Tab-separated table of C-alpha atoms and ligand atoms in Angstrom:
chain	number	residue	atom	x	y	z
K	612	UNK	CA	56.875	132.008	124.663
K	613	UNK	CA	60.227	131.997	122.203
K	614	UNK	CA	63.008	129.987	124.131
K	615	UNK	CA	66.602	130.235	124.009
K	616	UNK	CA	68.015	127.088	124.580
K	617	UNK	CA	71.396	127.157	126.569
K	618	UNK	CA	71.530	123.888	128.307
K	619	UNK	CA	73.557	122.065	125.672
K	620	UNK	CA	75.916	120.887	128.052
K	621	UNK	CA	73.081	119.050	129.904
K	622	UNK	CA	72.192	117.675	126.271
K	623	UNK	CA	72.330	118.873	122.547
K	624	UNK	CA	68.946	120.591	121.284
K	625	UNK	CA	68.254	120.458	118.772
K	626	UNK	CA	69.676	117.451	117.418
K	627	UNK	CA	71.615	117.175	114.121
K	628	UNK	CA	68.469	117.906	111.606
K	629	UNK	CA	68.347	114.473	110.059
K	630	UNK	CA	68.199	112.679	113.618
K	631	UNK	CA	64.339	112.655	114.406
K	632	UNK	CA	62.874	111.846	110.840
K	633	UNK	CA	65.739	108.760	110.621
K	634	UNK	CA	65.115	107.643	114.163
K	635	UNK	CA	61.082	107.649	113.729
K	636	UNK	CA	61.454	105.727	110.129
K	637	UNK	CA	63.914	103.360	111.654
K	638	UNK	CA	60.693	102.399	114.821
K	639	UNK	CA	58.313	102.227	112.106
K	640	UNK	CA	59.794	100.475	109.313
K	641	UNK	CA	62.811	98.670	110.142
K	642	UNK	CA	63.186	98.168	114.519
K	643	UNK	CA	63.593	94.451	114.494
K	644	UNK	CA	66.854	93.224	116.845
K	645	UNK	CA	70.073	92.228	116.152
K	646	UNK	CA	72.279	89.125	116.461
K	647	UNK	CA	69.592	87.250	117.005
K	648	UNK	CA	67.294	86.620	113.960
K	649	UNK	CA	68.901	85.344	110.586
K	650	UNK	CA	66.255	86.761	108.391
K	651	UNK	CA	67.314	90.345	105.777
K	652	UNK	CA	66.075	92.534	108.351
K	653	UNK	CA	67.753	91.360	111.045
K	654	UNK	CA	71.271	91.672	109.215
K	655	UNK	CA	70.229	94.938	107.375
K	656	UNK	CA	69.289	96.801	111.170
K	657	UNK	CA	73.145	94.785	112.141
K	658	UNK	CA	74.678	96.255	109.171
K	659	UNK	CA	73.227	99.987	109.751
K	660	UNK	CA	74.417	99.722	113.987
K	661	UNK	CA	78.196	98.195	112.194
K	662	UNK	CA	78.158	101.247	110.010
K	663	UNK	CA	77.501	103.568	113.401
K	664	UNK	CA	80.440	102.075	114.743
K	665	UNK	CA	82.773	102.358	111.941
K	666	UNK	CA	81.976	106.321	111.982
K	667	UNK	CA	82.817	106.414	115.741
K	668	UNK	CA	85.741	103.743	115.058
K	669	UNK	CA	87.607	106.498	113.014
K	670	UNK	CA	86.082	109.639	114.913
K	671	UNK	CA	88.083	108.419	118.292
K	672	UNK	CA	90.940	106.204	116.678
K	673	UNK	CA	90.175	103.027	117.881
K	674	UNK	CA	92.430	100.647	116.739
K	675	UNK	CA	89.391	98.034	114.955
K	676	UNK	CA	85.792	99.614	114.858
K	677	UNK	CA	84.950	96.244	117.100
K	678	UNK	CA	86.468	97.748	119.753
K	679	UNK	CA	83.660	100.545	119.895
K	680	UNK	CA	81.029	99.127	122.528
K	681	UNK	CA	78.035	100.793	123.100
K	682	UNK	CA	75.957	101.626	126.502
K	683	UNK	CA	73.324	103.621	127.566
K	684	UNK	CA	75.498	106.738	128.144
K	685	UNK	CA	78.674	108.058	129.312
K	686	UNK	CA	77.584	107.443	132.756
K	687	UNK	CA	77.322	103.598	132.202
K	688	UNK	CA	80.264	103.126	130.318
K	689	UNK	CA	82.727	104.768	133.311
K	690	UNK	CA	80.802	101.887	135.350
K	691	UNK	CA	81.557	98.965	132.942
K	692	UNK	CA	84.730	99.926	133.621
K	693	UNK	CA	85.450	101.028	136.935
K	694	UNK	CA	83.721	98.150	138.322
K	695	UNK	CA	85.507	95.843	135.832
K	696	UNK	CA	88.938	97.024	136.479
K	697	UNK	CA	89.324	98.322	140.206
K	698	UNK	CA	89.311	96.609	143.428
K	699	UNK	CA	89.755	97.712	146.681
K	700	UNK	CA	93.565	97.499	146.706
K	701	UNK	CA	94.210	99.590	143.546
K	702	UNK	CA	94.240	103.145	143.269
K	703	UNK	CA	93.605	106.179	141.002
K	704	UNK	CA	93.983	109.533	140.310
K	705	UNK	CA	91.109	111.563	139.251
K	706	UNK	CA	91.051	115.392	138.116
K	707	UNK	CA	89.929	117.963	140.269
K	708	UNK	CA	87.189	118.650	137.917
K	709	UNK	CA	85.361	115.679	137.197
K	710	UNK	CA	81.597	115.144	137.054
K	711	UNK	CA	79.952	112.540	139.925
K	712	UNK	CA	80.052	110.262	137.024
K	713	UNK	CA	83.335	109.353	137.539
K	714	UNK	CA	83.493	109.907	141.777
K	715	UNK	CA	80.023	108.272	142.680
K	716	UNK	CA	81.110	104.593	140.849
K	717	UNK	CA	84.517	105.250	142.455
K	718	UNK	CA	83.012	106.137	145.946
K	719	UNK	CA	80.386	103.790	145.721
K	720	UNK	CA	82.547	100.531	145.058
K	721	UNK	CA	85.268	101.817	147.527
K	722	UNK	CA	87.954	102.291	145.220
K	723	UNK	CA	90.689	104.810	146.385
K	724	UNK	CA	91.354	107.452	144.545
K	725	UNK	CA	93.492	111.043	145.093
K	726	UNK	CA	92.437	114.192	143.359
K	727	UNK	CA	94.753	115.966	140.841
K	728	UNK	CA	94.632	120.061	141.762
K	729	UNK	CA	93.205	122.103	139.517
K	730	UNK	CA	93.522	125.801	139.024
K	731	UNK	CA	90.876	128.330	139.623
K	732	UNK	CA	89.977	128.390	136.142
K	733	UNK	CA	89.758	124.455	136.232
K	734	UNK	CA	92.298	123.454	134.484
K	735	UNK	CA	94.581	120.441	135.384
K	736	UNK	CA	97.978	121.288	137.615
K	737	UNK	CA	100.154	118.316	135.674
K	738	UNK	CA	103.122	119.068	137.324
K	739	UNK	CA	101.190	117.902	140.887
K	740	UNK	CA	100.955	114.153	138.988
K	741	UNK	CA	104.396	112.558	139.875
K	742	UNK	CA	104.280	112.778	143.622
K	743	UNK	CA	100.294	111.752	143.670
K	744	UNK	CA	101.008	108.370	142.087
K	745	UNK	CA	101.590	105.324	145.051
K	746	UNK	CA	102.764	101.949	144.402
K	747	UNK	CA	99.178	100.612	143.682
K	748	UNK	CA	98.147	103.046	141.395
K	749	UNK	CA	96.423	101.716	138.116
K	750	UNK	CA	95.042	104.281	136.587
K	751	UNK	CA	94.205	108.234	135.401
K	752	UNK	CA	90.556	109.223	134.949
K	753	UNK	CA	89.465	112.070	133.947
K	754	UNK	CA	87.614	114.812	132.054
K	755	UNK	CA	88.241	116.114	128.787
K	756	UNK	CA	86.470	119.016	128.969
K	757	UNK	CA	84.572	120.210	132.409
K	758	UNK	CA	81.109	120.405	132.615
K	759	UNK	CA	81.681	122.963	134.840
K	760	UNK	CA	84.366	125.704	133.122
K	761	UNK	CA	84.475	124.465	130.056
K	762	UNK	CA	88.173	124.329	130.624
K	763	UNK	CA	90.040	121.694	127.956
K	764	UNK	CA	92.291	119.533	129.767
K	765	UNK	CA	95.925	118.164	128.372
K	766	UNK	CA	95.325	115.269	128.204
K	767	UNK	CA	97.751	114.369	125.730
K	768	UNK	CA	100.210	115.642	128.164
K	769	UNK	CA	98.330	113.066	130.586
K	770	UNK	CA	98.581	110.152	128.836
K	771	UNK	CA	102.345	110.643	128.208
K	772	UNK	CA	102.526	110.982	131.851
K	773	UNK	CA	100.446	108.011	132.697
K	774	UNK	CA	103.073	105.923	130.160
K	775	UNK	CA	105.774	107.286	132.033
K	776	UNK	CA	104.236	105.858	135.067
K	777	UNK	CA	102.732	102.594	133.817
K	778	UNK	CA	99.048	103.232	134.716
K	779	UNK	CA	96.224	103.373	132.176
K	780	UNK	CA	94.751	106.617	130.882
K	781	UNK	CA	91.003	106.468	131.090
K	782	UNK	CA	89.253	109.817	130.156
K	783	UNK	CA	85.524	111.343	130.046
K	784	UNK	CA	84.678	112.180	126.322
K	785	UNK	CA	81.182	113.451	127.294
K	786	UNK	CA	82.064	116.748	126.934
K	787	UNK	CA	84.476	116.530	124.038
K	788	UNK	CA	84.987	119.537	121.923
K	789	UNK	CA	85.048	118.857	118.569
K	790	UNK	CA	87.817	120.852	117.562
K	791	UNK	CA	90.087	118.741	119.470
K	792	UNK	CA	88.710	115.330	119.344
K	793	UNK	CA	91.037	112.531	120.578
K	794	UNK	CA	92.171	109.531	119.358
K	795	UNK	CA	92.838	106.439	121.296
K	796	UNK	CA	95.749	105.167	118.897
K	797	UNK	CA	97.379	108.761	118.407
K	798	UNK	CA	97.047	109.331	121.640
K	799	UNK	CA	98.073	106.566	123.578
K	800	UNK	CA	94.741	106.322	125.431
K	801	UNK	CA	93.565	103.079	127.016
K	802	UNK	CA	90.187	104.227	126.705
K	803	UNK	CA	87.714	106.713	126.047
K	804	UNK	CA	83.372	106.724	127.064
K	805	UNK	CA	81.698	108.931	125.455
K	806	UNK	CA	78.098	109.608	125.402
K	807	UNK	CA	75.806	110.364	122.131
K	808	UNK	CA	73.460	112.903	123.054
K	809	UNK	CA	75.507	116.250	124.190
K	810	UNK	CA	78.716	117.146	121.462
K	811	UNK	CA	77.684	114.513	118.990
K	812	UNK	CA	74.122	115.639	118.668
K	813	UNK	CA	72.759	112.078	118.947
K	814	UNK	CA	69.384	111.355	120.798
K	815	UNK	CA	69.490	110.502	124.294
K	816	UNK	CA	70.227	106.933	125.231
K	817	UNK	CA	73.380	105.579	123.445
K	818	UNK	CA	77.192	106.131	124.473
K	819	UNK	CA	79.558	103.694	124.989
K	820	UNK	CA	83.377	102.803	125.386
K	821	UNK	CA	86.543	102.592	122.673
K	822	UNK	CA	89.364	100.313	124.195
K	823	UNK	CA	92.579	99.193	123.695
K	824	UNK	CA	92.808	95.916	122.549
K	825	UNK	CA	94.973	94.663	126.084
K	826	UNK	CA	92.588	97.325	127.725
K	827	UNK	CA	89.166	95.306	126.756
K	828	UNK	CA	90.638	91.725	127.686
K	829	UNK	CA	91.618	93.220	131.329
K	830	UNK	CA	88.224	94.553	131.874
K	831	UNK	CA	85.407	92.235	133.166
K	832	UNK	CA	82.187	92.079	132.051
K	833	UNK	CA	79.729	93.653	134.763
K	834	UNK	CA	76.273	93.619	132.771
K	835	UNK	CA	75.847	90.081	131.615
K	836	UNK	CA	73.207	88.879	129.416
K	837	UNK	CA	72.564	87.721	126.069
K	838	UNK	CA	73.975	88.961	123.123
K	839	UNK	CA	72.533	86.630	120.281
K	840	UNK	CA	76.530	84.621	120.352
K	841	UNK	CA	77.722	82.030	121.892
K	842	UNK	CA	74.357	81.034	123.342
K	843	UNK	CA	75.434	77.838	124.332
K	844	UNK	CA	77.430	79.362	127.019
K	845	UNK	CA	76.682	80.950	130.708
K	846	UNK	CA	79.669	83.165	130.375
K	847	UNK	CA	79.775	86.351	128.262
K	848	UNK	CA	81.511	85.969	125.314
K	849	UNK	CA	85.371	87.281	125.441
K	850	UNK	CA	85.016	89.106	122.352
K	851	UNK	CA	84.335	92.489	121.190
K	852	UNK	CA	81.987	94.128	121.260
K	853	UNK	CA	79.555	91.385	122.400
K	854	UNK	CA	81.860	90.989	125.687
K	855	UNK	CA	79.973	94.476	126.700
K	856	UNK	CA	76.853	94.741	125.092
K	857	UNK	CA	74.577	91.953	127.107
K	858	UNK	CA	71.075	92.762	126.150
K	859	UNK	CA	69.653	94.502	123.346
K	860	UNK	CA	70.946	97.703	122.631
K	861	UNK	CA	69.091	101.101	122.117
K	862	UNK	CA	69.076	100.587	118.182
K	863	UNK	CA	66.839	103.877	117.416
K	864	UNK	CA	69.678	105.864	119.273
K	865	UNK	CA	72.401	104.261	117.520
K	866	UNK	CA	70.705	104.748	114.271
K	867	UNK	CA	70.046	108.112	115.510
K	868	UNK	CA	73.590	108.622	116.446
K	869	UNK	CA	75.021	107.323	113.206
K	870	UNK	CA	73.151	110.315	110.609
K	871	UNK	CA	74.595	112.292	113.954
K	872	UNK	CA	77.954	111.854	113.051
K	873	UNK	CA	77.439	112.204	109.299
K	874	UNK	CA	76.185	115.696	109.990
K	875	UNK	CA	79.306	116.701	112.419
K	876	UNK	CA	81.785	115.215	109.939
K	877	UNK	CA	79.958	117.179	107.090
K	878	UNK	CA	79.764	120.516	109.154
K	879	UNK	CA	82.180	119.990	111.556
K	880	UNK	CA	84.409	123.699	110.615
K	881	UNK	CA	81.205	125.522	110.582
K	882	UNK	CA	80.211	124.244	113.753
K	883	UNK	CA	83.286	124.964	115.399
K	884	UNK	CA	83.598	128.643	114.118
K	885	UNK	CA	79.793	129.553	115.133
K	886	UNK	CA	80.098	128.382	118.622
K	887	UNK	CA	83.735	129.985	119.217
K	888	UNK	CA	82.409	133.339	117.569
K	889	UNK	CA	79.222	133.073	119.555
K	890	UNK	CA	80.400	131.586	122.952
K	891	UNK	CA	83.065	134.741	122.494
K	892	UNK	CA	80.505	137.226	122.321
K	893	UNK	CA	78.497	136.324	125.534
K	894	UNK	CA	82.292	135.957	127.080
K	895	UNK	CA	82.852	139.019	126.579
K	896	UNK	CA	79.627	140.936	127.765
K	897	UNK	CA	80.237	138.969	130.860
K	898	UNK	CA	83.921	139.883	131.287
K	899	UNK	CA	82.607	143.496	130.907
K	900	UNK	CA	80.231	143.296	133.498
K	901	UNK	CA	81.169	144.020	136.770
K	902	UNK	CA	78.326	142.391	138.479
K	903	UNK	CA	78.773	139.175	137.206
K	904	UNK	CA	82.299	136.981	137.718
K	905	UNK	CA	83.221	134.455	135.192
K	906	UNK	CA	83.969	130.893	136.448
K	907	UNK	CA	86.438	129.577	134.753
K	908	UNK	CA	88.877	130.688	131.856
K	909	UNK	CA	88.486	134.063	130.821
K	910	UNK	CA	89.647	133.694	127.350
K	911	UNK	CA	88.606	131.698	124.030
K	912	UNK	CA	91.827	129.543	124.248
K	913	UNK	CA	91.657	125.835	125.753
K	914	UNK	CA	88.075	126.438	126.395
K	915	UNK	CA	85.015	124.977	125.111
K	916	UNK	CA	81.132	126.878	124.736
K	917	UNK	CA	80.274	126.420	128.371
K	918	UNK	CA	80.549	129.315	130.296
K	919	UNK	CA	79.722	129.620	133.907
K	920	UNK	CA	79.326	132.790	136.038
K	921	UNK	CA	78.532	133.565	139.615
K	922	UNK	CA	75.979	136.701	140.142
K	923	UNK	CA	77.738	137.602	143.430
K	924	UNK	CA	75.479	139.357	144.818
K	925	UNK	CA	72.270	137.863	143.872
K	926	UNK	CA	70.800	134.616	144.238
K	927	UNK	CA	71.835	132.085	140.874
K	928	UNK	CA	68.698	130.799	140.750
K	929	UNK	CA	66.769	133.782	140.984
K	930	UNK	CA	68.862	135.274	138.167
K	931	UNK	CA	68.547	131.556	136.142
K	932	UNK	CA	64.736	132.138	136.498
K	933	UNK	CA	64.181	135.730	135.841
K	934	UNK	CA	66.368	135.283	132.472
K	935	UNK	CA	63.719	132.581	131.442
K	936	UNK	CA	60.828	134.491	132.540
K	937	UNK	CA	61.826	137.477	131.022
K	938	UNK	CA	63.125	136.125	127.370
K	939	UNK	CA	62.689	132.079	127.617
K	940	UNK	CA	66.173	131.620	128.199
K	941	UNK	CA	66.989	127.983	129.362
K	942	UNK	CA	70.438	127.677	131.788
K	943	UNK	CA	71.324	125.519	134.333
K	944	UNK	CA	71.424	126.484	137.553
K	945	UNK	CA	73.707	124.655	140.896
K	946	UNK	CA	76.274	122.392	141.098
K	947	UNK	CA	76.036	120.371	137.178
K	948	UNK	CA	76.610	117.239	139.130
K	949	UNK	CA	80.393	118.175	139.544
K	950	UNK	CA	80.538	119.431	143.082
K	951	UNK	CA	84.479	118.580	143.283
K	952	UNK	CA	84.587	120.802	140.296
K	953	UNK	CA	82.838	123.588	142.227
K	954	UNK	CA	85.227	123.253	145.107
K	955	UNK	CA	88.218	123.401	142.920
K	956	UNK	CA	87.275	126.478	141.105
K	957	UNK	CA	85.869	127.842	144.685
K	958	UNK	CA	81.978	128.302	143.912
K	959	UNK	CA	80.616	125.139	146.433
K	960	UNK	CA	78.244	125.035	147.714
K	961	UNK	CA	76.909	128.336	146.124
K	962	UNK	CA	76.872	126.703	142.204
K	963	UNK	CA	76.895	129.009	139.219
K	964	UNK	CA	74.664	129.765	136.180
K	965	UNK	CA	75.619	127.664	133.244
K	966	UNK	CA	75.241	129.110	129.537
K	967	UNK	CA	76.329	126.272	127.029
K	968	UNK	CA	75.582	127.124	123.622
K	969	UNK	CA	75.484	124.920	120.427
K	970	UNK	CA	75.483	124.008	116.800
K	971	UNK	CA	71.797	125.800	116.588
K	972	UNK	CA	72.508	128.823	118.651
K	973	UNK	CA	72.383	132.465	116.680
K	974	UNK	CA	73.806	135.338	117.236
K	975	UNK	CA	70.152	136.916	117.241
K	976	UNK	CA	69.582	134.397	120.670
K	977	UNK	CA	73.331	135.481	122.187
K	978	UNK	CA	72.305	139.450	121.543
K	979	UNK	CA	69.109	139.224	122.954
K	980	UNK	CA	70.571	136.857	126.023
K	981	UNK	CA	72.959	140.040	126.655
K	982	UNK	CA	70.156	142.447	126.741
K	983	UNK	CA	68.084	139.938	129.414
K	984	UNK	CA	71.009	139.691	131.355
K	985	UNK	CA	71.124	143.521	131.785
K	986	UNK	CA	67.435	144.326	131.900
K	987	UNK	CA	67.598	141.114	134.857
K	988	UNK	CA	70.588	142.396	136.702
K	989	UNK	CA	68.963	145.980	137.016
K	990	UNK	CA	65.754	144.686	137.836
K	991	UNK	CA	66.928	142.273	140.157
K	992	UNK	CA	69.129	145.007	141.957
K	993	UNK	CA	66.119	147.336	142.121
K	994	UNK	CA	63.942	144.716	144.272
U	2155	PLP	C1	81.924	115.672	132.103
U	2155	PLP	C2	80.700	114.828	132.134
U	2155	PLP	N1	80.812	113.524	132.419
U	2155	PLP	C3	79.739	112.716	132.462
U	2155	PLP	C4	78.477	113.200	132.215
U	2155	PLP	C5	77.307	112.258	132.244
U	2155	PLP	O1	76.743	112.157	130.977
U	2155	PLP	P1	75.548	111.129	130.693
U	2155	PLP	O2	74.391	111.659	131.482
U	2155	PLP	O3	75.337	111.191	129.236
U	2155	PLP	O4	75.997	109.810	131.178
U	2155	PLP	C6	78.307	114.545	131.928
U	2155	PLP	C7	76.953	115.103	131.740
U	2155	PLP	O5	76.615	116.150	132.178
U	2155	PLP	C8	79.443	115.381	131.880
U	2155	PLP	O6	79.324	116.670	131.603
């Protein structure tokens, strides 16, 4: 069966066309570790995960490439540092449309946070900021783009605001659109985690933080292992980027990530125009349709190529699998691990279908989504 792949907001697929040959020459030739042996290979592989760093170094603005660490994902990087900068007695606002990787580390470890509103098409009520923020507040995390809406926040306007207010601007890349990537130094950002494998069309695996330079000495280590320096000591190491990267580090993703980034950077105005001229096609069929509500904003502007929508009055995830049985189309059905999200834009528990196209998608797949969408919604009525 011929699929249509509209999950890329769970992941990117395909990945950037140079990623699988690179990563499967890199196991078979060249996989040995880093930091640890002195021998060619050893500082060619350290050399190739540098020049990975350097690309991300400039993509996000951090202020020394150094200060780009790499983790498994976005996921673990919010950990790293939500568990190495909050306590119990600080506190923190969060957006209104985050993703459970920001609000499970902060529930779990008991850190208190308050929720920023956020409109019915999910975007962030700034103006509700001043009279959220207490004495012990350290911090705003939050989303760039929602998982959920694919609503683009300000969060320039946030990290002005977070100045203002002396707390640290902390904010969830994983969904970062790449026609309005941020930069930590032109920003004013304290830091930014980002993951590999969704916008940046990396494999899955590899994500990581870019701090601050006062940022990365406040945060404490919380994995802590070797790193191939300073072995004669049972601390981590206080530098970057060793100071959070105990253990060895996926090296195939990196590598993977790395030709990644050459690709975006090489076709990054392309990219952008397909998936605005694409993701505004489906928009519009579904803003047409009167049985089917769009979550989220209902025009191109401050939005990204995730689109949501509610069948009203059928069941989402009988629609979800009826368009894959009927044309191989692959959505996401539920909640997208943002339920806050859904209760901000008003869809919890119920959940919505999520279409999130990408790089590959053509207008041939968007067309013929439009005609399963129709043929679905009048054979779903007719049941
Ligand atoms: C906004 C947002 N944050 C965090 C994540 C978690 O990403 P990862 O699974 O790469 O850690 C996702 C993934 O869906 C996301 O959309």
């Amino acid at each position: 069966m011929k699929i249509i792949y509209l999950d890329n907001g769970a992941t990117s697929w395909p990945k950037a066309p140079t990623v699988a040959s690179t990563v499967a020459t890199f196991i078979s030739d060249h996989a040995v570790n880093i930091g640890r042996g002195g021998y060619f290979r050893a500082y060619e592989t350290a050399r190739r995960i540098d020049e990975c760093r350097d690309k991300l170094g400039v993509f996000f603005g951090a202020p020394d490439s150094r200060n780009v660490t790499f983790s498994l994902n976005v996921t673990h990087a919010l950990n790293t540092l939500i568990a190495g900068l909050f306590t119990h007695e600080d506190h923190v606002l969060v957006s209104g449309m985050e993703h459970n990787a920001v609000m499970r580390p902060l529930t779990h470890l008991g850190i208190p946070y308050s929720i920023m509103p956020c409109n019915k098409e999910g975007f962030l009520q700034l103006e509700s900021i001043p009279s959220l923020v207490r004495k012990e507040t350290k911090a705003i995390i939050m989303t760039q783009a929602s998982n959920v809406t694919g609503s683009i926040q300000p969060i320039r306007e946030v990290a002005k605001l977070a100045k203002q207010y002396n707390l640290l601007c902390i904010v969830d890349a994983a969904q970062l659109p790449l026609s309005s990537p941020l930069s930590l130094i032109r920003d004013s950002i304290d830091a930014i985690a980002f993951t590999g494998h969704k916008s940046l069309l990396g494999p899955q695996g590899v994500g990581g933080l870019v701090l601050s330079h006062q940022l990365a000495q406040q945060v404490n280590p919380w994995a802590c292992g070797g790193t191939g320096s300073k072995s004669n000591l049972l601390q981590m190491p206080d530098f970057l980027p060793d100071k959070f990267e105990a253990g060895t580090q996926n090296l195939p993703g990196i590598i993977g990530l790395s030709v990644a980034m050459d690709y975006i950077l090489e076709n990054k105005d392309a990219i952008i125009k397909r998936e605005n001229d694409l993701t505004e096609l489906l928009l519009s069929y579904f803003l047409s349709e009167s049985r089917i509500s769009v979550v989220g904003p209902k025009e191109m502007k401050g939005r990204t190529s995730v689109i949501s929508v509610d069948f009203p009055t059928l069941d989402n995830a009988q629609v979800a699998d009826a368009l894959f049985m009927d044309a191989g189309i692959e959505t996401r059905v539920g909640l997208h691990c943002a339920p806050i999200a859904h209760k901000s834009v008003g869809t919890f528990p119920r959940g919505t279908v999520r279409f999130s196209l990408g790089y590959a998608t053509t207008e041939k797949e968007i067309r013929a989504t439009i005609e399963s969408c129709k043929r679905v919604l009048e054979n779903l009525h007719a049941s």
